[in-house]
Coordinates of C-alpha atoms and ligand atoms in Angstrom, one line a residue:
M1 CA 44.9 14.0 23.4
L2 CA 43.0 11.1 22.0
S3 CA 43.0 7.8 24.0
A4 CA 43.9 4.5 22.5
P5 CA 41.2 2.8 20.5
S6 CA 38.9 0.8 22.7
Q7 CA 35.5 -0.8 22.8
D8 CA 34.2 2.5 24.2
H9 CA 35.1 4.2 20.9
W10 CA 33.3 1.5 19.0
L11 CA 30.2 1.9 21.2
L12 CA 30.2 5.7 20.7
A13 CA 30.5 5.2 16.9
V14 CA 27.7 2.7 17.0
Q15 CA 25.5 5.1 19.0
H16 CA 26.2 7.8 16.5
T17 CA 25.3 5.6 13.5
R18 CA 22.3 4.2 15.2
N19 CA 20.9 7.7 15.9
R20 CA 21.1 8.5 12.3
S21 CA 18.6 5.8 11.2
P22 CA 17.5 3.9 14.3
A23 CA 14.9 1.6 12.6
T24 CA 17.3 0.4 9.9
F25 CA 20.0 0.0 12.4
E26 CA 18.0 -2.2 14.7
Q27 CA 17.1 -4.3 11.8
W28 CA 20.6 -5.2 10.8
F29 CA 22.8 -5.1 13.9
P30 CA 21.3 -8.1 15.7
S31 CA 23.2 -10.0 12.9
I32 CA 26.5 -8.3 13.5
Q33 CA 29.0 -8.9 16.3
F34 CA 31.9 -6.7 17.5
D35 CA 35.1 -8.8 18.0
G36 CA 37.4 -6.0 19.0
L37 CA 39.7 -3.3 17.8
E38 CA 43.2 -4.5 17.3
G39 CA 45.9 -2.1 16.0
D40 CA 44.3 -0.6 12.9
T41 CA 41.8 -3.4 12.5
L42 CA 38.2 -3.4 13.4
R43 CA 37.0 -7.1 13.8
L44 CA 33.4 -7.8 13.0
T45 CA 31.4 -11.0 12.5
A46 CA 28.3 -11.1 10.3
R47 CA 25.7 -13.8 10.3
D48 CA 26.0 -14.2 6.6
E49 CA 27.4 -12.6 3.5
F50 CA 24.3 -10.7 2.7
V51 CA 24.2 -9.0 6.1
R52 CA 27.9 -8.3 5.9
D53 CA 27.5 -6.6 2.5
W54 CA 24.6 -4.6 3.5
V55 CA 26.2 -3.3 6.7
R56 CA 29.5 -2.7 4.9
D57 CA 27.7 -0.6 2.2
H58 CA 25.3 1.2 4.4
F59 CA 26.7 1.6 7.9
L60 CA 30.5 1.2 7.7
P61 CA 31.3 4.6 6.2
S62 CA 29.6 6.3 9.1
L63 CA 31.0 3.9 11.7
L64 CA 34.5 4.2 10.4
S65 CA 34.5 8.0 10.0
Q66 CA 33.1 8.3 13.6
L67 CA 35.8 5.9 14.9
S68 CA 38.5 7.9 13.1
T69 CA 37.1 11.2 14.6
L70 CA 37.1 9.6 18.0
T71 CA 40.5 8.0 17.9
G72 CA 42.4 10.0 15.3
Q73 CA 43.2 6.9 13.3
Q74 CA 42.0 5.0 10.3
F75 CA 40.7 1.5 10.5
K76 CA 40.4 -1.3 8.1
V77 CA 37.8 -4.0 8.7
A78 CA 38.3 -7.7 9.1
W79 CA 35.1 -9.7 8.6
K80 CA 34.2 -13.2 9.7
I81 CA 31.1 -15.0 8.9
S82 CA 29.4 -17.1 11.5
T83 CA 25.8 -18.2 11.7
E84 CA 26.2 -18.3 15.5
L85 CA 26.6 -14.9 17.1
E86 CA 27.3 -14.9 20.8
R87 CA 27.2 -11.1 21.4
P88 CA 25.2 -9.4 18.7
V89 CA 25.8 -5.6 18.6
C90 CA 22.1 -5.1 19.4
A91 CA 19.7 -7.8 20.6
P92 CA 16.7 -8.5 18.5
P93 CA 14.1 -5.7 18.9
A94 CA 11.7 -5.9 21.7
P95 CA 8.1 -6.9 21.0
P96 CA 5.7 -4.2 20.0
S97 CA 5.3 -1.4 22.5
S98 CA 2.1 0.6 22.9
S99 CA 3.7 3.7 21.5
L100 CA 3.1 4.5 17.8
V101 CA 5.6 3.9 15.1
P102 CA 7.1 7.3 14.3
A103 CA 6.4 8.6 10.8
G104 CA 9.1 7.3 8.5
G105 CA 10.6 5.4 11.4
G106 CA 10.4 2.1 9.7
A107 CA 9.3 -0.8 11.8
P108 CA 10.3 -0.7 15.4
Q109 CA 7.9 -3.5 16.3
A110 CA 9.6 -5.7 13.8
R111 CA 10.5 -9.1 15.1
P112 CA 13.3 -11.0 13.5
I113 CA 11.3 -12.4 10.7
E114 CA 12.1 -12.6 7.0
A115 CA 10.8 -10.2 4.5
D116 CA 9.5 -11.1 1.1
S117 CA 9.1 -8.8 -1.9
Q118 CA 5.9 -9.7 -3.7
D119 CA 4.9 -6.0 -3.6
W120 CA 6.9 -3.0 -2.7
G121 CA 8.1 -4.3 0.6
A122 CA 5.3 -6.7 1.1
V123 CA 6.0 -9.4 3.7
T124 CA 5.4 -12.9 4.6
Q125 CA 5.1 -14.6 7.9
A126 CA 8.1 -16.9 7.5
R127 CA 10.3 -16.6 10.5
R128 CA 13.9 -15.9 10.0
T129 CA 16.2 -18.4 11.5
S130 CA 19.8 -17.9 12.1
S131 CA 20.6 -19.8 8.9
M132 CA 18.2 -17.8 6.8
P133 CA 19.6 -14.5 5.6
P134 CA 17.2 -11.7 4.9
R135 CA 16.4 -11.3 1.3
R136 CA 17.8 -8.3 -0.5
P137 CA 15.5 -5.4 -0.1
K138 CA 14.7 -3.2 -3.1
L139 CA 16.4 0.2 -3.1
A140 CA 16.9 1.4 0.4
S141 CA 14.0 -0.6 1.9
V142 CA 14.7 -2.5 5.1
P143 CA 13.0 -5.8 5.7
S144 CA 9.5 -5.1 7.1
V145 CA 7.9 -7.9 9.0
S146 CA 4.9 -8.7 10.9
P147 CA 3.7 -11.4 13.2
V148 CA 0.5 -11.7 11.2
A149 CA 0.8 -13.4 7.8
G150 CA 0.7 -11.1 4.8
L151 CA 1.0 -7.8 6.6
N152 CA 3.3 -5.1 5.3
L153 CA 4.8 -3.2 8.2
K154 CA 5.1 -0.1 6.2
Y155 CA 1.4 0.1 5.8
T156 CA 0.8 2.0 9.1
F157 CA -1.5 4.9 9.9
D158 CA 1.6 7.1 10.3
N159 CA 2.7 6.3 6.8
F160 CA -0.7 7.0 5.4
I161 CA -1.3 10.5 4.0
V162 CA -4.8 11.8 4.8
G163 CA -6.5 14.2 2.4
P164 CA -10.1 15.0 1.4
S165 CA -10.1 11.9 -0.8
N166 CA -9.7 9.4 2.0
E167 CA -10.3 11.2 5.3
L168 CA -13.5 9.3 6.1
A169 CA -12.0 6.0 5.4
F170 CA -9.0 6.9 7.5
A171 CA -11.1 8.1 10.4
A172 CA -13.2 5.0 10.2
A173 CA -10.2 2.7 10.1
T174 CA -8.5 4.4 13.1
A175 CA -11.8 4.1 15.0
S176 CA -12.2 0.4 14.2
A177 CA -8.6 -0.2 15.5
G178 CA -9.7 1.0 18.9
S179 CA -10.6 -1.3 21.8
G180 CA -14.0 -2.4 22.7
R181 CA -17.0 -3.3 20.6
P182 CA -16.7 -1.5 17.3
R183 CA -19.2 1.3 16.7
Y184 CA -19.7 0.4 13.1
N185 CA -19.5 -3.3 12.2
P186 CA -18.6 -4.1 9.5
L187 CA -16.4 -1.4 8.2
F188 CA -16.6 -1.6 4.5
I189 CA -13.8 0.3 2.7
A190 CA -14.6 0.8 -1.0
G191 CA -12.6 2.4 -3.8
G192 CA -10.7 2.0 -7.0
T193 CA -7.5 0.0 -7.3
G194 CA -4.3 1.4 -5.8
L195 CA -6.0 4.0 -3.6
G196 CA -4.9 2.7 -0.2
K197 CA -7.6 0.2 0.9
T198 CA -5.1 -2.5 1.7
H199 CA -2.8 0.0 3.3
L200 CA -5.6 1.1 5.7
M201 CA -6.5 -2.5 6.5
H202 CA -2.9 -3.4 7.4
A203 CA -2.7 -0.2 9.5
I204 CA -5.7 -1.4 11.5
A205 CA -3.9 -4.6 12.2
H206 CA -0.7 -2.9 13.2
R207 CA -2.5 -0.5 15.5
I208 CA -4.4 -3.3 17.2
L209 CA -1.2 -5.3 17.6
Q210 CA 0.6 -2.4 19.2
D211 CA -2.1 -2.1 21.8
R212 CA -2.9 -5.8 22.2
P213 CA 0.1 -7.9 20.9
D214 CA -1.8 -11.1 21.6
A215 CA -4.9 -10.1 19.5
R216 CA -5.8 -12.9 17.1
I217 CA -6.0 -11.0 13.9
V218 CA -7.0 -12.9 10.8
Y219 CA -6.0 -11.0 7.6
V220 CA -6.9 -12.7 4.4
S221 CA -7.7 -11.8 0.9
A222 CA -11.0 -13.1 -0.4
E223 CA -9.0 -15.2 -2.9
L224 CA -7.1 -16.9 -0.2
F225 CA -10.2 -17.4 1.9
T226 CA -11.7 -19.1 -1.1
N227 CA -8.7 -21.3 -1.7
E228 CA -8.5 -22.3 2.0
F229 CA -12.2 -23.1 2.0
I230 CA -11.9 -25.3 -1.0
E231 CA -8.8 -27.0 0.4
A232 CA -10.6 -27.6 3.7
L233 CA -13.6 -29.1 1.9
Q234 CA -11.4 -31.4 -0.1
N235 CA -9.3 -32.5 2.9
R236 CA -12.3 -32.7 5.3
R237 CA -10.8 -30.1 7.5
M238 CA -13.8 -27.8 7.8
E239 CA -13.7 -27.8 11.6
E240 CA -10.2 -26.4 11.5
F241 CA -11.2 -23.9 8.9
R242 CA -14.2 -22.8 10.9
A243 CA -12.2 -22.6 14.1
R244 CA -9.7 -20.3 12.5
Y245 CA -12.3 -17.9 11.1
R246 CA -14.9 -18.1 13.8
S247 CA -13.8 -19.1 17.2
E248 CA -10.1 -18.2 17.0
C249 CA -10.5 -14.8 15.5
D250 CA -10.6 -11.4 17.4
V251 CA -10.5 -9.3 14.3
L252 CA -11.3 -10.3 10.7
L253 CA -9.8 -8.4 7.8
L254 CA -11.0 -9.5 4.5
D255 CA -9.4 -7.9 1.5
D256 CA -10.9 -7.6 -1.9
I257 CA -14.3 -9.1 -1.2
Q258 CA -15.3 -8.6 -4.9
F259 CA -13.4 -11.8 -5.6
L260 CA -16.2 -13.7 -4.0
A261 CA -18.5 -12.7 -6.9
G262 CA -20.3 -15.7 -8.3
R263 CA -18.6 -18.2 -5.8
E264 CA -21.8 -19.3 -4.2
Q265 CA -20.5 -21.9 -1.8
T266 CA -17.7 -19.6 -0.5
Q267 CA -20.2 -16.8 -0.2
E268 CA -22.4 -19.1 1.9
E269 CA -19.5 -20.0 4.1
F270 CA -18.5 -16.4 4.5
F271 CA -22.1 -15.4 5.3
H272 CA -22.1 -17.8 8.3
T273 CA -18.6 -16.7 9.3
F274 CA -19.7 -13.1 9.1
N275 CA -22.8 -13.8 11.3
T276 CA -20.9 -15.7 13.9
L277 CA -18.3 -13.0 14.3
H278 CA -20.8 -10.1 14.0
D279 CA -23.0 -11.6 16.7
A280 CA -19.9 -12.0 19.0
G281 CA -19.0 -8.3 18.4
V282 CA -15.8 -9.2 16.6
P283 CA -14.7 -6.3 14.3
I284 CA -15.0 -7.2 10.6
I285 CA -13.3 -5.0 8.1
V286 CA -13.8 -5.6 4.4
T287 CA -12.4 -3.9 1.4
S288 CA -13.8 -3.9 -2.1
D289 CA -13.2 -2.2 -5.4
K290 CA -17.0 -1.4 -5.6
Y291 CA -19.7 -0.2 -3.3
P292 CA -21.7 -3.0 -1.7
Q293 CA -24.7 -2.3 -4.0
Q294 CA -22.5 -2.4 -7.0
L295 CA -21.1 -5.9 -6.2
Q296 CA -22.2 -8.2 -8.9
R297 CA -23.2 -11.8 -8.4
M298 CA -23.2 -11.3 -4.6
P299 CA -26.2 -12.4 -2.7
E300 CA -28.5 -9.7 -1.4
R301 CA -28.2 -10.9 2.2
L302 CA -24.4 -10.4 2.1
V303 CA -24.8 -7.0 0.4
S304 CA -27.2 -5.9 3.0
R305 CA -24.9 -7.0 5.8
F306 CA -22.1 -5.0 4.2
K307 CA -24.3 -2.0 4.1
S308 CA -25.4 -2.4 7.7
G309 CA -22.1 -1.0 9.1
L310 CA -20.2 1.9 7.8
V311 CA -19.3 2.2 4.1
A312 CA -16.3 4.5 3.7
D313 CA -14.7 5.2 0.3
V314 CA -11.3 6.2 -0.9
Q315 CA -11.2 8.3 -4.0
S316 CA -8.3 9.4 -6.2
P317 CA -6.1 11.8 -4.2
Q318 CA -5.9 15.5 -5.2
L319 CA -2.6 17.0 -6.3
E320 CA -1.6 18.2 -2.8
T321 CA -2.2 14.7 -1.4
R322 CA -0.3 13.1 -4.2
V323 CA 2.6 15.3 -3.5
A324 CA 2.5 14.5 0.2
I325 CA 2.3 10.8 -0.6
L326 CA 5.4 11.0 -2.9
K327 CA 7.4 12.8 -0.2
K328 CA 6.4 10.3 2.4
K329 CA 7.4 7.4 0.1
A330 CA 10.6 9.1 -0.8
Q331 CA 11.4 9.5 2.9
L332 CA 10.6 5.9 3.7
E333 CA 12.7 4.6 0.8
D334 CA 15.5 7.0 1.4
I335 CA 15.1 8.7 -2.0
D336 CA 16.2 12.2 -2.4
L337 CA 13.2 13.9 -4.0
P338 CA 13.2 17.7 -4.3
D339 CA 9.8 19.4 -3.8
T340 CA 9.6 20.8 -7.3
V341 CA 10.2 17.3 -8.7
A342 CA 7.6 15.8 -6.5
V343 CA 5.0 18.3 -7.7
L344 CA 5.9 17.6 -11.3
L345 CA 5.6 13.9 -10.9
A346 CA 2.4 14.2 -9.1
Q347 CA 1.0 16.3 -11.9
H348 CA 2.0 13.7 -14.4
V349 CA 0.7 10.6 -12.6
Q350 CA -2.9 11.1 -11.6
S351 CA -4.4 7.7 -11.9
N352 CA -3.7 6.1 -8.6
V353 CA -1.2 5.9 -5.8
R354 CA 0.3 2.6 -6.7
E355 CA 1.2 4.0 -10.1
L356 CA 2.5 7.1 -8.5
E357 CA 4.8 5.0 -6.4
G358 CA 5.8 2.9 -9.4
A359 CA 6.8 6.0 -11.2
L360 CA 8.9 7.2 -8.3
I361 CA 10.6 3.9 -7.9
R362 CA 11.5 3.7 -11.6
L363 CA 12.8 7.3 -11.5
A364 CA 14.9 6.5 -8.4
A365 CA 16.3 3.4 -10.1
K366 CA 17.0 5.3 -13.2
A367 CA 18.7 8.1 -11.3
S368 CA 20.8 5.8 -9.2
L369 CA 21.9 3.7 -12.2
S370 CA 23.0 6.8 -14.1
G371 CA 24.5 8.3 -11.0
Q372 CA 22.3 11.4 -11.2
A373 CA 19.8 13.1 -8.9
I374 CA 16.1 13.0 -9.6
T375 CA 15.5 16.2 -11.3
E376 CA 12.8 17.8 -13.4
E377 CA 14.9 17.2 -16.5
L378 CA 15.0 13.5 -15.6
I379 CA 11.3 13.3 -15.5
R380 CA 10.8 15.4 -18.6
G381 CA 13.4 13.4 -20.4
E382 CA 11.8 10.1 -19.4
A383 CA 8.4 10.5 -20.8
S384 CA 8.1 6.8 -21.0
L385 CA 8.5 6.5 -17.3
V386 CA 5.3 8.4 -16.8
A387 CA 3.7 7.4 -20.1
S388 CA 3.3 3.9 -19.0
T389 CA 1.6 4.9 -15.8
S390 CA -0.7 7.5 -17.2
A391 CA -1.1 6.8 -20.8
R392 CA -1.7 10.4 -21.7
I393 CA -1.9 13.4 -19.6
V394 CA -5.4 14.7 -20.0
C395 CA -7.6 16.8 -17.9
V396 CA -11.4 17.1 -17.5
T397 CA -11.6 19.8 -20.1
D398 CA -9.7 17.7 -22.7
I399 CA -12.2 14.9 -22.2
Q400 CA -15.1 17.2 -22.3
R401 CA -13.8 18.8 -25.5
A402 CA -13.2 15.4 -27.2
V403 CA -16.7 14.2 -26.2
C404 CA -18.3 17.4 -27.5
S405 CA -16.7 17.1 -30.9
H406 CA -17.5 13.4 -31.1
F407 CA -21.2 13.8 -30.3
R408 CA -21.3 17.3 -31.9
V409 CA -22.6 19.1 -28.9
T410 CA -21.3 22.3 -27.4
S411 CA -19.4 22.6 -24.1
A412 CA -22.2 24.9 -22.9
D413 CA -24.7 22.1 -23.6
L414 CA -22.5 19.6 -21.8
L415 CA -22.4 21.7 -18.7
S416 CA -26.0 22.9 -18.9
K417 CA -29.1 21.4 -17.2
D418 CA -30.3 20.3 -20.7
R419 CA -31.9 16.8 -20.3
H420 CA -32.3 16.3 -24.0
K421 CA -31.4 12.7 -24.7
S422 CA -28.4 13.2 -26.9
V423 CA -26.9 15.9 -24.7
A424 CA -27.6 13.8 -21.5
F425 CA -25.9 10.8 -23.1
A426 CA -22.8 12.8 -24.2
R427 CA -22.6 14.2 -20.6
Q428 CA -22.8 10.7 -19.1
V429 CA -20.1 9.4 -21.4
A430 CA -17.9 12.4 -20.5
M431 CA -18.4 11.8 -16.8
Y432 CA -17.7 8.1 -17.3
L433 CA -14.5 8.8 -19.2
C434 CA -13.3 11.3 -16.7
R435 CA -13.9 8.9 -13.9
Q436 CA -12.1 6.1 -15.7
R437 CA -9.2 8.1 -17.0
L438 CA -8.6 10.6 -14.2
R439 CA -10.0 8.7 -11.2
S440 CA -11.3 12.0 -10.1
S441 CA -13.7 11.9 -7.1
F442 CA -17.4 12.1 -7.7
P443 CA -17.9 15.5 -6.0
E444 CA -14.9 16.9 -8.0
L445 CA -16.5 15.7 -11.2
G446 CA -19.9 17.1 -10.2
R447 CA -18.3 20.5 -9.8
A448 CA -16.5 20.2 -13.2
F449 CA -19.8 19.4 -14.9
G450 CA -21.8 22.5 -14.1
N451 CA -21.9 22.0 -10.3
R452 CA -23.9 18.9 -10.2
D453 CA -24.5 16.7 -7.3
H454 CA -22.0 13.8 -6.9
T455 CA -24.8 11.3 -7.0
T456 CA -25.6 12.4 -10.5
V457 CA -22.1 11.6 -11.6
M458 CA -22.2 8.3 -9.8
S459 CA -25.4 7.2 -11.6
A460 CA -24.0 8.5 -15.0
V461 CA -20.9 6.3 -14.5
R462 CA -23.0 3.3 -13.5
R463 CA -25.3 3.8 -16.5
V464 CA -22.5 3.8 -19.0
E465 CA -20.9 0.8 -17.2
N466 CA -24.2 -1.1 -17.6
L467 CA -24.7 0.1 -21.2
R468 CA -21.3 -1.2 -22.1
K469 CA -22.3 -4.7 -21.1
R470 CA -25.4 -4.7 -23.4
D471 CA -24.5 -2.5 -26.3
P472 CA -21.2 -2.9 -28.2
Q473 CA -21.9 0.6 -29.8
I474 CA -20.9 2.2 -26.5
D475 CA -17.3 0.8 -26.7
A476 CA -17.1 2.1 -30.3
H477 CA -18.0 5.5 -29.0
L478 CA -15.5 5.3 -26.2
E479 CA -12.8 4.2 -28.5
A480 CA -13.4 7.0 -31.0
I481 CA -13.3 9.5 -28.2
E482 CA -10.0 8.0 -26.9
N483 CA -8.6 8.3 -30.4
R484 CA -9.5 12.0 -30.5
L485 CA -7.8 12.4 -27.1
V486 CA -4.6 10.8 -28.4
S487 CA -4.5 12.7 -31.6
S488 CA -5.3 16.0 -30.0
N489 CA -2.1 15.4 -27.9
D490 CA 0.2 15.2 -30.9
Ligands
ADP501 P1 -5.6 -0.8 -2.9 O1 -5.7 -1.8 -1.9 O2 -6.7 0.3 -2.7 O3 -5.6 -1.3 -4.3 P2 -3.1 -0.3 -1.7 O4 -3.5 -0.1 -0.3 O5 -2.4 -1.5 -2.1 O6 -4.3 0.0 -2.7 O7 -2.2 1.0 -2.0 C1 -1.3 1.0 -3.1 C2 0.0 1.7 -2.7 O8 -0.3 3.1 -2.5 C3 0.5 1.2 -1.4 O9 1.9 1.1 -1.5 C4 0.1 2.2 -0.4 O10 1.1 2.4 0.6 C5 0.1 3.5 -1.2 N1 -0.9 4.4 -0.8 C6 -2.2 4.5 -1.2 N2 -2.8 5.6 -0.6 C7 -1.9 6.1 0.2 C8 -1.9 7.2 1.1 N3 -3.0 8.0 1.3 N4 -0.8 7.5 1.8 C9 0.3 6.8 1.6 N5 0.4 5.8 0.8 C10 -0.7 5.4 0.1
MG502 MG1 -5.7 -3.9 -2.1

């Protein structure tokens, strides 16, 4: 015999619902208050309409079905809105604990701060007050927040998929998040766009904050550093600026250092900041889309400092890693993605992880708008979804073939050790194009070009890059080869 509906039933239903998605639950229920069960009415108060709608859409079905199982009766819900909640269903989450965030478990260290959406779930520091509703997250995302400006709480080590393309950078990043004087300082993470450099950098910050919540972490893009520097100069606030970056900083994370190219005064300022922190044993982590020695218009003294620590690169992930990344993103975003579909999508989008994610999000949006599941047919039927992310699906052999017919050399020549000028040039162009188009790793390309060393591929790519700056003929060659690639696809 079922007992009369009571607060205990409500608490059991809450417990059940919370267990199904704890992180999301903790995120929303500090903004909900239980006002009682009266007759067939469940009375709830939400801090604002947005919280009400979110909870109604995402949690009420589970809560109500559990309540009805427990009490044998159906309930309707009467909502009130009040910015003042006296007894929220769950108090705001506790400050970060030293335990790790479970994979896919969202952001348990989240404090009640508002999320922004400049990127997929990127965050700002703005604190949420009782009068500020959380902004609507995209898809199933929950607001992710951090006490450090600009950090995305989803960019944790647990959410980072490790594969051959990034294992050194991952190991170095986890090591630099440890306590004590860093073994390698600075850590310089280099690699193409969308390959996880910023993710690793944020993950370092999160790990440090878990262990030492009071650590003064300064995370800044080189662009913001430059802007702040200029502002400080204009407003005569250099002392404040220097204090922030030198004396009040326990860890410096500087993203996209390549932005400093040619900005001599900012470089000078950064050089001194770097030295002060380095001398004090403060960990410095820098990311860049180029290796230190490839950074242009960057003074040698800075380049040599970047090289003095550990340079770890991220390369384009292989298929298996791409599939694992897709599955992790799908899990984080609550997207139902069958394995076969993940593999198909990963085969289509090879360029970089950001584009891979973009394709997944577009497919998920498309599927949800049309009320279907994400299936292989959906991907095949939506060539444009992937076409925009990877203009044309080509492989190394396609590029080699196109280059051979353009320069009238044979594939055997291309893969041979022949150093004859015309063959060597065709080979360099082919390596360059493969690197550009496929973002394959240097070792991978070395293997694909007659088992050459990865340094040979690196210098070939660099040579073509340099030639392009001097010789307009090179771009004409590249364009002609691209045209061949496109037409061979038709
Ligand atoms: P970068 O800074 O190198 O341009 P980001 O760090 O911004 O790239 O990564 C782009 C997107 O790809 C982010 O959403 C990030 O979470 C994701 N990403 C990249 N590499 C991985 C990985 N190995 N595992 C999971 N997500 C990844
Ligand atoms: Mg980045």
